XYZ file of C-alpha atoms in Angstrom:
481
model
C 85.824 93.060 142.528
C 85.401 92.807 138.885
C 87.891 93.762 136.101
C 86.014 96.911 135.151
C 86.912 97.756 138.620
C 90.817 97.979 137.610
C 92.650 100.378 135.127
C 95.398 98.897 133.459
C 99.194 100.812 133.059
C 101.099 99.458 129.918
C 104.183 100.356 128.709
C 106.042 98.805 125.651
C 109.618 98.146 125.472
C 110.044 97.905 121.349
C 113.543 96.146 120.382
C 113.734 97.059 116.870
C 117.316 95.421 114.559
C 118.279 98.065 112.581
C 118.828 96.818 108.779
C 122.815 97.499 108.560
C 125.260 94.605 107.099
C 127.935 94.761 109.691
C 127.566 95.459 113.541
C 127.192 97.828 115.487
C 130.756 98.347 116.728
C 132.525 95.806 114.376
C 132.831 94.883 110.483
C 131.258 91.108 111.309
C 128.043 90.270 109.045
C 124.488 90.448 110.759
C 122.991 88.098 107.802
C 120.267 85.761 109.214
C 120.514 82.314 109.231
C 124.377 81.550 109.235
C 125.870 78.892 111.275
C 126.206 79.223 114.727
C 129.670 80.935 115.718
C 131.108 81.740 112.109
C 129.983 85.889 112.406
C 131.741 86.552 115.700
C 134.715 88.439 115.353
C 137.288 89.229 118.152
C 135.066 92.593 119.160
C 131.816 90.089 119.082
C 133.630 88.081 121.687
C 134.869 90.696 123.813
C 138.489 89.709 123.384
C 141.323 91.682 125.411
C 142.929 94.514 123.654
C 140.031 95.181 121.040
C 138.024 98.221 120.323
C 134.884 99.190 119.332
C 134.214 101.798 116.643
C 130.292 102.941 116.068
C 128.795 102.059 112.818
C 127.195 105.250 111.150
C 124.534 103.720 109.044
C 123.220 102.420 112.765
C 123.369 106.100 113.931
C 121.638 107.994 110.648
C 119.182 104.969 111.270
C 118.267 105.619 115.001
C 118.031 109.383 113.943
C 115.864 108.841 110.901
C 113.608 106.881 113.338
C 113.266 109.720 115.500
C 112.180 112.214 113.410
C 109.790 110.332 112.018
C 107.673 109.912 115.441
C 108.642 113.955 115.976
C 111.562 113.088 118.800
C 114.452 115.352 119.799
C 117.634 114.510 118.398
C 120.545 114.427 120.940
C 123.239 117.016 119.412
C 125.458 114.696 122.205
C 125.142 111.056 123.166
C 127.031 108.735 125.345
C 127.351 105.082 125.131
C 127.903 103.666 128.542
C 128.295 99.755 129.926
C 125.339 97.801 131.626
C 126.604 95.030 133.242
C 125.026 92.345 133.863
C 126.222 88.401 133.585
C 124.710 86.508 131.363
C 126.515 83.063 129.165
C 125.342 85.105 125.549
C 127.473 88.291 126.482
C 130.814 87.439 126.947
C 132.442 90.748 127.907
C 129.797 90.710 131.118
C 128.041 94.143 130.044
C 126.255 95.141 126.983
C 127.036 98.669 125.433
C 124.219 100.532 125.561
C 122.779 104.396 126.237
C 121.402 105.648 129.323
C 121.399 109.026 130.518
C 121.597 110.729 127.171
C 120.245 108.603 124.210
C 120.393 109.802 120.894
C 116.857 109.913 120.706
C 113.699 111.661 123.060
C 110.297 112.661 124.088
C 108.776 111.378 120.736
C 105.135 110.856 120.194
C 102.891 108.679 117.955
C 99.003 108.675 117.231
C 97.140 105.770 117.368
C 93.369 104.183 116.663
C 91.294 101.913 118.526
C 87.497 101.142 117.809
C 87.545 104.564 115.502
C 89.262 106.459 118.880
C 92.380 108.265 118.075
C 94.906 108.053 120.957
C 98.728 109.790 121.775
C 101.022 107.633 122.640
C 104.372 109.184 124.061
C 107.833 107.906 123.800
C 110.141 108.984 126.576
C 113.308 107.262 124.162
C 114.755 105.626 121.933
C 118.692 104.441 122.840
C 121.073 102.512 120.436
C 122.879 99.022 122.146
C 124.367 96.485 120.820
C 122.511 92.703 121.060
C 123.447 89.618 123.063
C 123.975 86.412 121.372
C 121.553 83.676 121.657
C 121.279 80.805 123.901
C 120.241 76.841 122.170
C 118.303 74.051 123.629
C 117.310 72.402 121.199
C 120.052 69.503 120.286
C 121.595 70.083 123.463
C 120.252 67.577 125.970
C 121.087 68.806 129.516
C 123.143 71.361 127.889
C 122.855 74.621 126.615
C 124.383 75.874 122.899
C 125.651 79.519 122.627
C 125.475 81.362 119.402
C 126.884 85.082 119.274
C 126.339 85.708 115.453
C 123.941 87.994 116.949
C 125.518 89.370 119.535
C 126.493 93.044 118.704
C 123.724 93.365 115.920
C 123.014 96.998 116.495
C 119.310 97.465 118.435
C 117.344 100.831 118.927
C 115.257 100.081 122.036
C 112.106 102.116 121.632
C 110.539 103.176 125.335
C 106.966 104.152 125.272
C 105.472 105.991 128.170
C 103.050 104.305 130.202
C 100.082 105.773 128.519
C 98.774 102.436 126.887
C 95.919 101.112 128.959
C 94.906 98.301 127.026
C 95.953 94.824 125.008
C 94.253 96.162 122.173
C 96.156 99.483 122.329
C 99.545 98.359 122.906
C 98.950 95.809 119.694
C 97.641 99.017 117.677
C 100.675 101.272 118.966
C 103.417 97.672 118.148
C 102.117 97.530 114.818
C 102.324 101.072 114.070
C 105.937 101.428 115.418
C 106.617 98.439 112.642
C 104.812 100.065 109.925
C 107.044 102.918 110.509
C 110.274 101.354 110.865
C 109.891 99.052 107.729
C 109.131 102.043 105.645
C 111.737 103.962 106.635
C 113.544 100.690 105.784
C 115.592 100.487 108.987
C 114.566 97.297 109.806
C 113.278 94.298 108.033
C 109.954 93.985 110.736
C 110.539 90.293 110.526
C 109.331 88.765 114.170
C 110.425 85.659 113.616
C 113.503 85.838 113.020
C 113.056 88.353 116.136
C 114.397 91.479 114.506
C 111.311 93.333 116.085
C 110.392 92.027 119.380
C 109.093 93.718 122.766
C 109.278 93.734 126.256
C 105.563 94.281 127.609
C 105.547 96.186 131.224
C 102.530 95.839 132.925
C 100.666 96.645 136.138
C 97.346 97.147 137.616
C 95.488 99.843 139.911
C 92.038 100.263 141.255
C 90.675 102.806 139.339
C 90.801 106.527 140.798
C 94.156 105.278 142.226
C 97.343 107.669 141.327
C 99.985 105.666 142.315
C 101.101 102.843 139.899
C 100.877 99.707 140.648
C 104.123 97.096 140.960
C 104.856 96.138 137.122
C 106.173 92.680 135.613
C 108.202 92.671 132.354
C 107.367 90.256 130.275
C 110.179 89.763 127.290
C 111.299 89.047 124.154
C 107.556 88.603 122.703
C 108.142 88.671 119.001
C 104.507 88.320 117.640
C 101.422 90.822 118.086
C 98.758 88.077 118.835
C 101.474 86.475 121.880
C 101.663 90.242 122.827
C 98.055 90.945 123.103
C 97.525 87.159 124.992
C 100.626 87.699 127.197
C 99.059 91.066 128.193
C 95.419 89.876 128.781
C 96.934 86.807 130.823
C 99.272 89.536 133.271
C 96.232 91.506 134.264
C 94.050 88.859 134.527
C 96.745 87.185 136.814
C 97.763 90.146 139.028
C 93.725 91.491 139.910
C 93.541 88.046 141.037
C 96.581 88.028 143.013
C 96.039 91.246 144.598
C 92.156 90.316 144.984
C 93.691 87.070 146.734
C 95.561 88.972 149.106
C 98.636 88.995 147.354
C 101.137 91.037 146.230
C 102.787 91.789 142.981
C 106.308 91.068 143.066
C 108.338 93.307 140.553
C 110.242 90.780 138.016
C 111.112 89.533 134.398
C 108.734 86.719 133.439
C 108.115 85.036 130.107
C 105.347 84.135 127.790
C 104.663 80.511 126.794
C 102.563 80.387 123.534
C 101.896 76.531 124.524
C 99.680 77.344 127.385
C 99.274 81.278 126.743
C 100.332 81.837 130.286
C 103.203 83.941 131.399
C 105.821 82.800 134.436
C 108.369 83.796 136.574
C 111.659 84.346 135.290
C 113.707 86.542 137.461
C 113.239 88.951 140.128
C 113.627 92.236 138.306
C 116.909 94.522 138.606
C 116.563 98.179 138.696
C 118.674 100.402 136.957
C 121.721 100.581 139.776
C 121.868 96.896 139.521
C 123.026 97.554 136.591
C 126.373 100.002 137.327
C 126.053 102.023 134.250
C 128.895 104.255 133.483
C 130.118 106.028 130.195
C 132.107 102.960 127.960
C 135.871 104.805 128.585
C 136.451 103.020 124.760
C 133.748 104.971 122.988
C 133.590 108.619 122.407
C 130.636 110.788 122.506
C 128.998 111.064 119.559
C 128.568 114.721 118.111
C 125.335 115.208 116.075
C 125.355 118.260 113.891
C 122.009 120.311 112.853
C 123.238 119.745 109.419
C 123.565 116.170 109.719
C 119.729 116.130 111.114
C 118.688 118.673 108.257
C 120.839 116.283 105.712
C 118.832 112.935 107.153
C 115.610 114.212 107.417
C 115.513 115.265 103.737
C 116.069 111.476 102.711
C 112.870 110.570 105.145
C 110.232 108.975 102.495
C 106.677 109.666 102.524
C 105.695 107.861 105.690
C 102.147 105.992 106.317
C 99.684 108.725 107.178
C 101.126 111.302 104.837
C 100.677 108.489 102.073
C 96.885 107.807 103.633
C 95.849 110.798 103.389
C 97.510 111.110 99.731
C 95.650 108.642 98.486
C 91.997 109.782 99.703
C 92.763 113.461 98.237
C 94.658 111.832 94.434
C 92.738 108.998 94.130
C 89.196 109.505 95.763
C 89.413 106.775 97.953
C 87.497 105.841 100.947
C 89.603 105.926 104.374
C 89.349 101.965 104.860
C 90.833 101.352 101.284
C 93.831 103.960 101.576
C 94.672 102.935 104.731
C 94.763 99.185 103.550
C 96.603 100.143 100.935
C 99.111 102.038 102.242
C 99.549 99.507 105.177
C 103.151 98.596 104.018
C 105.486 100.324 101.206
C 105.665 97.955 98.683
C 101.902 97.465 98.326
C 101.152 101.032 98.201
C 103.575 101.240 95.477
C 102.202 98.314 93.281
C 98.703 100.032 93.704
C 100.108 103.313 92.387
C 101.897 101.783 89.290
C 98.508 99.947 88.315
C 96.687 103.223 88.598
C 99.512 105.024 86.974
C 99.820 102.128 83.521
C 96.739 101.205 83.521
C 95.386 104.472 83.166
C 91.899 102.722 84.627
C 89.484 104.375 87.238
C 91.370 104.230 90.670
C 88.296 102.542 92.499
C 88.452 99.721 90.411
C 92.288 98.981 90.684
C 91.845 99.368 94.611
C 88.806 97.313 94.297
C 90.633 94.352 92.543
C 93.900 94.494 94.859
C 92.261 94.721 97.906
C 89.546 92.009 97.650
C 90.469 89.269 94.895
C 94.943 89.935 95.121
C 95.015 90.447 98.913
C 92.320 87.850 99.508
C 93.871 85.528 97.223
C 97.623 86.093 98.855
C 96.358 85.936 102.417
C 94.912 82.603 101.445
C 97.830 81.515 99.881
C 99.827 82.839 102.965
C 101.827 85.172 100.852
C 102.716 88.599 100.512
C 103.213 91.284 97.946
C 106.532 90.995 97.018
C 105.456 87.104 96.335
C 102.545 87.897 94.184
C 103.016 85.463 90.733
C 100.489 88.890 89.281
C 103.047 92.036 89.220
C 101.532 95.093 89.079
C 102.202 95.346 85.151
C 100.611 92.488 84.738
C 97.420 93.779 86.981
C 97.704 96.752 84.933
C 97.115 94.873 81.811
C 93.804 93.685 83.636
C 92.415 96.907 84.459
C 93.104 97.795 81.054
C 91.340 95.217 79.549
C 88.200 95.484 81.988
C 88.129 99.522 80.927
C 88.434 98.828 77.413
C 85.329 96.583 77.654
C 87.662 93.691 76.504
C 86.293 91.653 79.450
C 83.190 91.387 81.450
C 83.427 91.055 85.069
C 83.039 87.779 85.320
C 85.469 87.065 82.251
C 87.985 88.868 84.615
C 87.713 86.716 87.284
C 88.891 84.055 84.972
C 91.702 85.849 83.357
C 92.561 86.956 86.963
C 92.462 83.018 88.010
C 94.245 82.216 85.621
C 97.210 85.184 86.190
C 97.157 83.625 89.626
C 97.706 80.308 88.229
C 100.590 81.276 86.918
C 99.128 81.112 83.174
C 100.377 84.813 81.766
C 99.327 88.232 81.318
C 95.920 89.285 80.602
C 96.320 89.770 76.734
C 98.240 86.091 76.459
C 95.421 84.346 78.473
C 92.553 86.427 76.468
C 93.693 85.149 73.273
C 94.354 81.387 74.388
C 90.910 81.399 76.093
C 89.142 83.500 73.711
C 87.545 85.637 75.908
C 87.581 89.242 74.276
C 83.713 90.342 75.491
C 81.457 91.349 72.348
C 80.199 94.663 72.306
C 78.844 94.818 68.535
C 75.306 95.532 69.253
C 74.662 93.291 65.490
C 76.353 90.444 67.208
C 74.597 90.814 70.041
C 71.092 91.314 68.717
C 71.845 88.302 66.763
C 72.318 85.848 69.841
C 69.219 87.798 71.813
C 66.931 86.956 68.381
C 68.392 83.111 68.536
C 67.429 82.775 72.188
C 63.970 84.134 71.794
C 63.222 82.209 68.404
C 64.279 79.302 70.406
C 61.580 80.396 73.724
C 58.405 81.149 71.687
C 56.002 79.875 75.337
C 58.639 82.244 77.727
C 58.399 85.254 75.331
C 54.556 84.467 74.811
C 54.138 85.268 78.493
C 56.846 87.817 78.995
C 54.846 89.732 76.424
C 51.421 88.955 78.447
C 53.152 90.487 81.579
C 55.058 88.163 82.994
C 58.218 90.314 83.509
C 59.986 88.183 86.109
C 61.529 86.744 82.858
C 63.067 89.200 81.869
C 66.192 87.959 83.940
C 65.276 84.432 81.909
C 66.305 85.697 78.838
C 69.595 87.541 80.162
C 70.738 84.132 81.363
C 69.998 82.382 78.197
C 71.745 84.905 76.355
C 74.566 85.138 78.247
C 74.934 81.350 78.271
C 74.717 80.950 74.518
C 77.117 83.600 73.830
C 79.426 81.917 76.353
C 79.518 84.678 78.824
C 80.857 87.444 76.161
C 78.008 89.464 75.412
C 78.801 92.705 77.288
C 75.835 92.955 80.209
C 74.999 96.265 79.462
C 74.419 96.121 75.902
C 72.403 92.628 76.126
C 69.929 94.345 78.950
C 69.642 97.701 76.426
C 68.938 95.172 73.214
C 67.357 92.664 75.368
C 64.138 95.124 76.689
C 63.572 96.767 73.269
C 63.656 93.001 71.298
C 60.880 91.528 73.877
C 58.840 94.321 73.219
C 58.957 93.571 69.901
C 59.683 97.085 68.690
């Protein structure tokens, strides 16, 4: 049986930090990077006699997330205990939410080969993180570090409406877009602030029932997702086509061989005694807390899309590039907005020679040596007829480089374009006095030379002469008129 035969059931787990300095229920630092040990207070470690009180910039954070993919907001949620045993979580549960999250029935739109697709999300629940096991440097042994144990986590549950690789990548990287504009969480994957838990399972299509689903976890990049996923179906037709069956467990993905393997057999939720945290009240959610947060939501992705096509006149594929994360959407609107220059041409230069030049560079934005003054003082010189295109390219280059602003680099090259049609005229006369055989046949018909002449003009005037005027001089002086 062949995979077309088979209709794939995805759901996404999305484990998202939320960008507060302390923890969730403590005052210990959630920095990055610290050594292991030294931001694990006596709550962290679960010591007798301590208590944990919620952190509110983790609430307004969960909420602002869930009116931003159109959620209900839980007037009244619960924190309770999932216990489980594991050598990161000392107190032997985690505190997390389970029958009534703070967050609900959410949805989210998203595109695959120009196909526009709903994605729902049943919730999303607060919890606190467990700390982190070590291998490396610990021969036979393992290391334990809990400075990120009770770093506060929304868990983001989709519903298992994603049928593809390429669809749960699309809806991951729109659930990051969103989060790291509403700036409750820095996105980064590495350092495995935003990770996910891919569930997966097969059926023949026409089936109705689902089929038994593995959970692969903690993937923290969207190219392991979309391998990890391709590798589980792939894996689990032949299984079942083998006669097998799909056992229901955790497994995880190896990047080194882009397989996935067993882990554990997978608990269900009763393994996991959940029951209200006696140490936490419920948490009371007012309509004019909601109302309050929701007015400090900023102008998310698709609003800002659409924005941009309707202020600026620009094509889908460039506002959407654009506006593909905060800070660049921002540079692009204070070039437009200092530059005063035609808004096609800023996204022009940004998208193909800035983003090219960063990607190559494996930078981003915010490490851009060119600020968005400075491209502003680019666009303004290329509008002004200052600079040619290609003498743009150079000053551009050279901004790159590191060399200056536009106006510091035109002077030290001298590369202000000449537009004086006298000046021009002059240079177009020199080349042809100094042709007399190519302008003997360009004037006998041979009009291929035309282009001739524009070269030799534009070499002997270094590049400056300003195209336009030297192809307007240029026809009338060959005719000889």
């Amino acid at each position: 049986m062949a995979r077309q035969d088979w209709e794939v059931v995805i759901g996404l787990e999305v484990h998202c930090q939320l960008a507060t300095k302390t923890k969730i229920f403590s005052g210990a630092n959630t920095a990055y990077g610290a050594p292991p040990n030294t931001q694990a207070d006596a709550v962290t470690l679960g010591m007798p006699g301590v208590l944990p009180v919620l952190n509110g910039a983790a609430l307004e954070m969960a909420i602002k997330f869930g009116l931003s993919v159109d959620a209900q907001i839980a007037r009244r949620c619960v924190f309770a205990r999932k216990h489980y045993f594991y050598p990161d979580l000392p107190k032997g549960y985690q505190i997390s939410q389970y029958e009534l999250p703070i967050v609900e029935h959410g949805k989210l739109d998203i595109e695959v080969d120009g196909v526009t697709k709903r994605i729902g999300i049943t919730r999303a629940h607060m919890e606190e993180d467990a700390g982190k096991s070590l291998h490396e440097n610990f021969v036979g042994e393992t290391g334990i570090d809990l400075n990120r144990a009770g770093t506060p986590l929304i868990e983001i549950v989709s519903e298992p409406d994603i049928r593809s690789a390429d669809e749960a990548v699309a809806y991951l990287k729109k659930i990051h877009q969103i989060v790291v504009y509403l700036g409750v969480c820095d996105g980064n994957m590495q350092e495995g602030s935003f990770r996910c838990d891919a569930n997966v399972s097969v059926r023949r299509k026409g089936a109705e029932k689902f089929g038994t689903r593995t959970e692969t976890k903690n993937i923290n990049s969207f190219r392991y997702v979309h391998a990890a996923i391709e590798f589980e179906i792939e894996r689990q037709i032949e299984v079942i086509e083998g006669g097998g069956k799909i056992i229901q467990e955790t497994r995880l993905y190896n990047p080194g061989t882009g397989e996935t393997r067993s882990m554990r057999v997978k608990e269900d939720a009763n393994d996991y005694r959940y029951f209200p945290d006696p140490d936490l009240l419920p948490v009371i959610v007012t309509d004019e807390e909601i109302e309050r947060i929701r007015a400090t939501l900023p102008e998310l992705p698709e609003a800002k899309r659409d924005r941009f096509v309707a202020q600026y006149g620009l094509p889908v594929y460039d506002a959407t590039v654009l506006t593909g994360e905060g800070p660049l959407a921002d540079y692009y609107e204070t070039v437009v907005k200092d530059s005063g220059a035609d808004a096609k041409l800023c996204a022009n230069w940004i998208i193909t020679d800035l983003l090219g030049g960063l990607n190559k560079a494996g930078q981003g934005i915010a490490g851009s040596t060119i600020t968005a003054t400075m491209m502003a003082g680019l666009m303004k010189r290329i509008a002004d007829n200052t600079l040619s295109g290609k003498m743009a390219k150079d000053v551009f280059e050279a901004m790159f480089e590191g060399e200056g602003d536009a106006d510091t680099i035109i002077d030290k090259k001298g590369l202000k374009q000449i537009t004086d049609d006298g000046a021009i005229l002059a240079v177009i006369r020199q080349v042809m006095d100094a042709n007399p055989g190519q302008l003997a046949q360009y004037r006998e018909g041979k009009d291929k030379l035309f282009g001739f002449f524009v070269g030799q003009v534009m070499k002997v005037s270094q590049g400056k002469a300003n195209p336009d005027a030297v192809n307007r001089l240029l026809k009338t002086a060959l005719a000889g008129e």
